Coordinates of C-alpha atoms and ligand atoms in Angstrom, one line a residue:
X1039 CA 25.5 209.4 30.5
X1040 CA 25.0 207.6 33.7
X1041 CA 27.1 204.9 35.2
X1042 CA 24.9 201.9 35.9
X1043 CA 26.9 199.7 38.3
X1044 CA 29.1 199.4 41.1
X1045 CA 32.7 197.7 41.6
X1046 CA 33.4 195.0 43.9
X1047 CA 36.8 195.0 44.3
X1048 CA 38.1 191.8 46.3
X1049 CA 41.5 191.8 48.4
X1050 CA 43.5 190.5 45.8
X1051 CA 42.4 192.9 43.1
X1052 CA 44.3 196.2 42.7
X1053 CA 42.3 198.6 43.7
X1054 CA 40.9 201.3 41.3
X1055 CA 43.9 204.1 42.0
X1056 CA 45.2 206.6 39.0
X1057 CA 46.7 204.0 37.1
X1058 CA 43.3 202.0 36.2
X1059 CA 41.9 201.3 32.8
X1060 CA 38.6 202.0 32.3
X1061 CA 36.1 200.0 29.7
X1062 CA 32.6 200.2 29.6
X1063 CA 29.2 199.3 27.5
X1064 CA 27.7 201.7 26.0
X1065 CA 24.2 201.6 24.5
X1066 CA 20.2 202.3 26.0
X1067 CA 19.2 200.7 27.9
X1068 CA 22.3 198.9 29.3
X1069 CA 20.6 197.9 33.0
X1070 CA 20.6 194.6 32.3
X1071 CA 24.1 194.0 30.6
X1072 CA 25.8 190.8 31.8
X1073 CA 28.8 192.5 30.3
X1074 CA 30.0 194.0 33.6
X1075 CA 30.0 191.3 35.9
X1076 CA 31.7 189.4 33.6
X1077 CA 34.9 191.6 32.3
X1078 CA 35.2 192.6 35.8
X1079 CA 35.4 188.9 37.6
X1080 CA 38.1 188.4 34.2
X1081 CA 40.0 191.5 35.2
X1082 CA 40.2 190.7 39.0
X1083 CA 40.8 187.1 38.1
X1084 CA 44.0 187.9 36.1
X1085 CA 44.8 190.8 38.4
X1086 CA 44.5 193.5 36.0
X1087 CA 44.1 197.3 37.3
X1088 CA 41.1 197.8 34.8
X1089 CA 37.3 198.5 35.7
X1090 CA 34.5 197.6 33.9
X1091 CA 31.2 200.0 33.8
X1092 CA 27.8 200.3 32.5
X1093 CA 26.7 203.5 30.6
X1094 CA 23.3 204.1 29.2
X1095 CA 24.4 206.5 26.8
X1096 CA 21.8 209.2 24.3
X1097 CA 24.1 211.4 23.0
X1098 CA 26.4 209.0 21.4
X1099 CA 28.5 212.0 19.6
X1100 CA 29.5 213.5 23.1
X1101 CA 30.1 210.3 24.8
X1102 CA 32.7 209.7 22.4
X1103 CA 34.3 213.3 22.2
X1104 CA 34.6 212.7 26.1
X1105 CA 35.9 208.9 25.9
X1106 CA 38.7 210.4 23.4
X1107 CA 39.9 212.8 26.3
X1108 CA 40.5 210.3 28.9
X1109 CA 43.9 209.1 29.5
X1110 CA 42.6 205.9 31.1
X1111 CA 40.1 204.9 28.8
X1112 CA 40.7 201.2 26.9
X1113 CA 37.5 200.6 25.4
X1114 CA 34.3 199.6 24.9
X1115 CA 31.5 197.5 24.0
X1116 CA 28.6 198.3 22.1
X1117 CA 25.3 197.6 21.9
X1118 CA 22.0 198.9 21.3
X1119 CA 21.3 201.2 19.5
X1120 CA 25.1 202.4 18.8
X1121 CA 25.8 199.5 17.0
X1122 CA 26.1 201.2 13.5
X1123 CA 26.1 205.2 14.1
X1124 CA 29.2 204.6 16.5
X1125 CA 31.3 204.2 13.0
X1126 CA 31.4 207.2 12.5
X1127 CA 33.5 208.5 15.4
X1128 CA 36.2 206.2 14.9
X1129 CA 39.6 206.4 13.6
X1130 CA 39.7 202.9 12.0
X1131 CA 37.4 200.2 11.5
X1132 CA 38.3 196.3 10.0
X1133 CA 37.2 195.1 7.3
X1134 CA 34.7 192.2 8.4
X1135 CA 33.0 195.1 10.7
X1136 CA 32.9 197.6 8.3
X1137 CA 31.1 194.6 5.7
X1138 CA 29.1 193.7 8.8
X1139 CA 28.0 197.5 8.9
X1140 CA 28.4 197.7 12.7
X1141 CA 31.0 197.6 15.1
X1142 CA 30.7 196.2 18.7
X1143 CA 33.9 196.8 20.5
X1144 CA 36.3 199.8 20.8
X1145 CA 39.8 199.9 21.1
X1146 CA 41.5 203.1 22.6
X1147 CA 45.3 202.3 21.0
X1148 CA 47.5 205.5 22.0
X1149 CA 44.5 207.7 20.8
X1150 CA 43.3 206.2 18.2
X1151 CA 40.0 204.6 18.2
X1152 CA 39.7 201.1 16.6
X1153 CA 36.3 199.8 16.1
X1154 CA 35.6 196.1 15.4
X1155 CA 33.1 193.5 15.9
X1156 CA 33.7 190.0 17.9
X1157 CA 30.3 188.6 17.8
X1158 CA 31.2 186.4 14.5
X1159 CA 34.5 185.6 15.3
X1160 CA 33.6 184.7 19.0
X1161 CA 30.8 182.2 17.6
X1162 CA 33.4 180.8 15.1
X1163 CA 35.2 180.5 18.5
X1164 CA 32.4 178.8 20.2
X1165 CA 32.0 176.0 17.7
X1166 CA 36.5 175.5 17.9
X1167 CA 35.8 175.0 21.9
X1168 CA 32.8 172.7 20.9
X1169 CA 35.4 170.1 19.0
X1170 CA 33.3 171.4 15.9
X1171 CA 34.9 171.7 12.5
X1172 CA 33.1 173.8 10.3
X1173 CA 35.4 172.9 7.1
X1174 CA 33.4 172.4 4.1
X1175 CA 30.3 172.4 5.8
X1176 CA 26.9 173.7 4.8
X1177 CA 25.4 176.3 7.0
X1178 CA 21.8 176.8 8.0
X1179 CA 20.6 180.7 9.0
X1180 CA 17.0 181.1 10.1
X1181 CA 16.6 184.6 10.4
X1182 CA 18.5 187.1 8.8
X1183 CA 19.3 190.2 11.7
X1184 CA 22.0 191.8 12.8
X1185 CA 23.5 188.9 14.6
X1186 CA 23.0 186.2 11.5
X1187 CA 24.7 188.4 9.5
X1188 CA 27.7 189.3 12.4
X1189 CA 28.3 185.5 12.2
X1190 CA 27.1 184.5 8.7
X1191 CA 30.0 187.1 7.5
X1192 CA 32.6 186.1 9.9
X1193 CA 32.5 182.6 8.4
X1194 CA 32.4 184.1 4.9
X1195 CA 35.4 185.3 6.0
X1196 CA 36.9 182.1 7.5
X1197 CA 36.6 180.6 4.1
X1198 CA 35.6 177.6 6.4
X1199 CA 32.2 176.2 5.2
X1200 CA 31.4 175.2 1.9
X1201 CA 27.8 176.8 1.5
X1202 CA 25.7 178.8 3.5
X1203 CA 22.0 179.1 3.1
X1204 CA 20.0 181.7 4.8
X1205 CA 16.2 181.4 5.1
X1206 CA 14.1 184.4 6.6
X1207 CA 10.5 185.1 6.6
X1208 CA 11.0 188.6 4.5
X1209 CA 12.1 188.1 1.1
X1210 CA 13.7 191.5 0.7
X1211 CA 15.6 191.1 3.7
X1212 CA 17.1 187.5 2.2
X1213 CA 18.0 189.2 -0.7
X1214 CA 20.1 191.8 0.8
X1215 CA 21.6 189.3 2.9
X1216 CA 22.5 186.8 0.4
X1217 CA 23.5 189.5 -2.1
X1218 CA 26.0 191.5 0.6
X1219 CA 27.2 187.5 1.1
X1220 CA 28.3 187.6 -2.0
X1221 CA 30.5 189.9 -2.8
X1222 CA 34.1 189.5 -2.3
X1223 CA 33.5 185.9 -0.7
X1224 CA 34.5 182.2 -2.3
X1225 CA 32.0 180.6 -0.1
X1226 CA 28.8 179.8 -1.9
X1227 CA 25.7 181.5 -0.4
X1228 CA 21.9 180.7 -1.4
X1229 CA 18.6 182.2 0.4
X1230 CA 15.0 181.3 0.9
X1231 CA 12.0 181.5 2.5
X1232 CA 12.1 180.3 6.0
X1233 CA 8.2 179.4 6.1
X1234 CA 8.3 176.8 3.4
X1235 CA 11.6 175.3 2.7
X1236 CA 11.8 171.6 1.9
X1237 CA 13.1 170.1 5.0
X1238 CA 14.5 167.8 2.4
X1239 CA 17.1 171.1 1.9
X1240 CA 17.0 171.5 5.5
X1241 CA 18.2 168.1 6.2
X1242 CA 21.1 168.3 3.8
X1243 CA 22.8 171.2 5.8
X1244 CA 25.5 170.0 8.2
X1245 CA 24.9 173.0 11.1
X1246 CA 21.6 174.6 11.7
X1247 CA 22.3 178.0 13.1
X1248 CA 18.5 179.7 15.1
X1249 CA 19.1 183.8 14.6
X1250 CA 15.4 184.6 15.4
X1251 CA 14.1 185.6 19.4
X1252 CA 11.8 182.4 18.5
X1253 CA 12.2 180.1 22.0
X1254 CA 13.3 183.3 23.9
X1255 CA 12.3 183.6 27.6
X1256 CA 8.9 185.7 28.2
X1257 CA 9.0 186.0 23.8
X1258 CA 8.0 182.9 22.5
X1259 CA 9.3 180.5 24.6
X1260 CA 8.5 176.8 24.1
X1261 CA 8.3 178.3 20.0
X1262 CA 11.0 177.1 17.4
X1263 CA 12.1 179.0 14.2
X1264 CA 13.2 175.2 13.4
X1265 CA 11.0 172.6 12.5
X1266 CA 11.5 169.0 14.3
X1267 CA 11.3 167.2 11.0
X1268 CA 14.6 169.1 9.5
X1269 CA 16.9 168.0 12.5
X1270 CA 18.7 164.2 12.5
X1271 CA 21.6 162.8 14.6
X1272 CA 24.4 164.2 12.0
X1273 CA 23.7 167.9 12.4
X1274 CA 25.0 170.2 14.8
X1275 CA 22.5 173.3 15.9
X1276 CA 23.6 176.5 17.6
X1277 CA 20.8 178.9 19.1
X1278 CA 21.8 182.0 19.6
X1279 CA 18.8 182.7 22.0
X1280 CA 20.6 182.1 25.2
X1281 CA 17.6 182.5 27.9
X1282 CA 16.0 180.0 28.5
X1283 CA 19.5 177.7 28.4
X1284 CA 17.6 175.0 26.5
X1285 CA 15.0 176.3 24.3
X1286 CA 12.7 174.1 22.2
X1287 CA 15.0 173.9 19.5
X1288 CA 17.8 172.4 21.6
X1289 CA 16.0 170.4 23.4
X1290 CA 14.3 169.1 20.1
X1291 CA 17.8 168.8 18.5
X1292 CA 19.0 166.8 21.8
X1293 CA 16.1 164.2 21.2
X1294 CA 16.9 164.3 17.5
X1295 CA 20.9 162.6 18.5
X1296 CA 22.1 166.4 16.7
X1297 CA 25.2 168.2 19.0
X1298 CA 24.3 171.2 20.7
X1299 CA 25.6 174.8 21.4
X1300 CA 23.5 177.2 23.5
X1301 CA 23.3 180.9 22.7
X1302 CA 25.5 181.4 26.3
X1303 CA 28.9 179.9 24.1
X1304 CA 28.6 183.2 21.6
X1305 CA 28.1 185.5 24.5
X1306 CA 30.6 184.2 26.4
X1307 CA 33.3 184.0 23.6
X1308 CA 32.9 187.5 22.2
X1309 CA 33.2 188.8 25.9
X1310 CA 36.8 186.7 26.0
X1311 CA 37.8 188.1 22.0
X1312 CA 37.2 191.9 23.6
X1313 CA 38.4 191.1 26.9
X1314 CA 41.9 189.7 25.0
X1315 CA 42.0 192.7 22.4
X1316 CA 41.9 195.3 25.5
X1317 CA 44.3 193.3 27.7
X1318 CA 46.5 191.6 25.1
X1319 CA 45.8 188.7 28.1
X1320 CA 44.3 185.3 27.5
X1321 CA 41.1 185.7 28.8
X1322 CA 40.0 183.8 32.3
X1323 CA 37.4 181.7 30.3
X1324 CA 36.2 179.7 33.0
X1325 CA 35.5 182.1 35.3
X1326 CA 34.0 184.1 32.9
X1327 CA 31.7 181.8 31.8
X1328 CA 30.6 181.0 35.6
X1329 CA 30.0 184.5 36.2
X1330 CA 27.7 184.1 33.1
X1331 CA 25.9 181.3 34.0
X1332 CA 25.6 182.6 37.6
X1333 CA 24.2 186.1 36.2
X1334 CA 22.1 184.1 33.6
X1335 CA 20.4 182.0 37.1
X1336 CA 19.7 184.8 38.9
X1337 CA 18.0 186.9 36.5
X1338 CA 15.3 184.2 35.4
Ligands
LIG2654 N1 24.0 184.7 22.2 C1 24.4 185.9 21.9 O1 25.5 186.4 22.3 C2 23.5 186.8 21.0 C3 24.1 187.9 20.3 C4 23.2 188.6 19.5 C5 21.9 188.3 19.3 N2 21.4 187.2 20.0 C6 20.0 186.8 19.8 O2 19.8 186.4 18.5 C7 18.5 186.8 18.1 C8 18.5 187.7 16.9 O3 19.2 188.9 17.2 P1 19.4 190.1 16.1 O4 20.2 191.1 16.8 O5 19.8 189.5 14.8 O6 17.8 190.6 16.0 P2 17.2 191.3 14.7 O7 18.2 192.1 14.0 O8 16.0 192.0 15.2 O9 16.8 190.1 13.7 C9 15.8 189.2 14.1 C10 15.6 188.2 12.9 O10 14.7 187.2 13.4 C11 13.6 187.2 12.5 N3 12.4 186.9 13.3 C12 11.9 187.6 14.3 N4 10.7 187.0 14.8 C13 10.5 186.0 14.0 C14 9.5 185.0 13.9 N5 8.5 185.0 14.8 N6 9.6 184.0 13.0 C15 10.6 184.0 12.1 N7 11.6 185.0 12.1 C16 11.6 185.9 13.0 C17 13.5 188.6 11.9 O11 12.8 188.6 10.7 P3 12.3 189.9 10.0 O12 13.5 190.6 9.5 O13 11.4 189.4 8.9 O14 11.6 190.7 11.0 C18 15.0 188.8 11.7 O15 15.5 188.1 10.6 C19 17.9 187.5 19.3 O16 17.1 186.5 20.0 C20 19.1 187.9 20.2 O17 18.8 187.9 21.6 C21 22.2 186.4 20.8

């Protein structure tokens, strides 16, 4: 493994001296996480004697065997493509992670490795900081990945919405997703075919949630997985594409009168869930989600 970044460590930062804590993201490739800039301007922000690296990492067995012998280390995020195999090598791993079937953040507690994932939970986050309720509501999913089910289970979970309906373009993939829904949750869960829905169903959902690239920068931007004519003034859509800021589908849900959450709110809010459950700190939210938005800028 090979660390990616450097640390900036201002004047009224500790600094890095025997006593710092070390987190890090692991995955391949990991060059263009936003992760470190923005754990490290929280940990300088709140004063903290941790660090924050990048490591693109190929031999995830080893990385984790030397992780475990490190006095100092505190955790980690994950990503690509260590999302699932990382399991594995941990001592412990919650429930809504292990019924997710992949873990995104690491917890060193006293040796013991605690796996868990924030990606849900920080979008479930993300709608509380919006003012949105999501109490008996019914819940649109276009697309049916890794991160439509990271959410789609955390707000099984939550016992929140009333309904969730997830529509994808492979039937197989609905099924299994609908099915793994299912079990072991009160909320009810229905599935279909994201091509030809009848915007009719569409319409009667209370949040639309896009889990597709569709409207990503240099993908298909300009491209909705959403079509115009399910969208009216009472709905609230979150897309979880978060570059370009405003993709089609937000703009065309702005013009519809629907309320808006860009992709940026789950990035930033699963950042401030790990950041808190490494620190046992409130997280610096708004200077995280400046560093964010700052990073985001730059790199278009
Ligand atoms: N804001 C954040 O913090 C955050 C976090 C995670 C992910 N994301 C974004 O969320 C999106 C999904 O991520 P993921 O990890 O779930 O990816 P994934 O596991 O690859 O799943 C992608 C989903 O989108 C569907 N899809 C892809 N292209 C499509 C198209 N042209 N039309 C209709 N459906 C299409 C796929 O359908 P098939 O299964 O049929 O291929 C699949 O259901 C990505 O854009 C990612 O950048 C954002």
């Amino acid at each position: 493994m090979c660390a990616m970044n450097t640390i900036d460590a201002p004047t009224n930062a500790p600094r890095p001296d025997a006593h710092t804590r070390l987190c890090a993201v692991i995955g391949n490739p990991v060059a263009h996480s936003l992760s470190p800039a923005m754990h490290n301007a929280a940990f300088r922000e709140t004063g903290l004697n941790y660090v924050y690296l990048a490591f693109k990492v190929t031999h995830l067995e080893g990385c984790m065997a030397g992780l475990r012998a490190l006095d100092g280390f505190r955790g980690l995020s994950v990503t690509i493509p260590h999302k699932m195999d990382i399991l594995q090598y941990l001592d412990e791993v919650t429930p809504l992670a292990r019924s997710v079937g992949c873990v995104n953040t690491v917890v060193n507690a006293e040796g013991r490795l605690l796996g868990t994932i924030t990606d849900g939970t920080g979008t479930l986050r993300a709608f509380e900081h919006a003012g949105v309720s999501l109490e008996g509501k019914t819940i649109l999913f276009a697309g049916t990945g890794g991160a439509a089910r990271a959410v789609a289970f955390a707000l099984a979970d939550s016992r929140l919405p009333r309904e969730i309906l997830v529509l994808g373009r492979t039937p197989s993939r609905v099924a299994r997703l609908v099915e793994d829904l299912r079990h072991g949750s009160r909320v009810r869960v229905h599935g279909g075919d994201l091509g030809s829905t009848d915007p009719d169903r569409a319409r009667a959902c209370d949040v639309i949630i896009n889990a597709t690239p569709m409207g990503m920068f240099r993908h298909s931007e300009g491209e909705s997985s959403v079509p115009r004519d399910w969208l009216h003034a009472s709905q609230v859509v979150f897309d979880m594409v978060y570059r370009p800021r405003l993709t089609k589908l937000l703009q065309d849900a702005e013009e519809a009168g629907c309320r808006i959450i860009p992709g940026l709110e789950m990035l930033l809010f699963q950042a401030v869930l790990q950041f808190e459950l490494w620190t046992g700190q409130k997280a610096p939210e708004a200077v995280m989600r400046n560093t964010l938005q700052r990073a985001l800028q730059s790199d278009l």
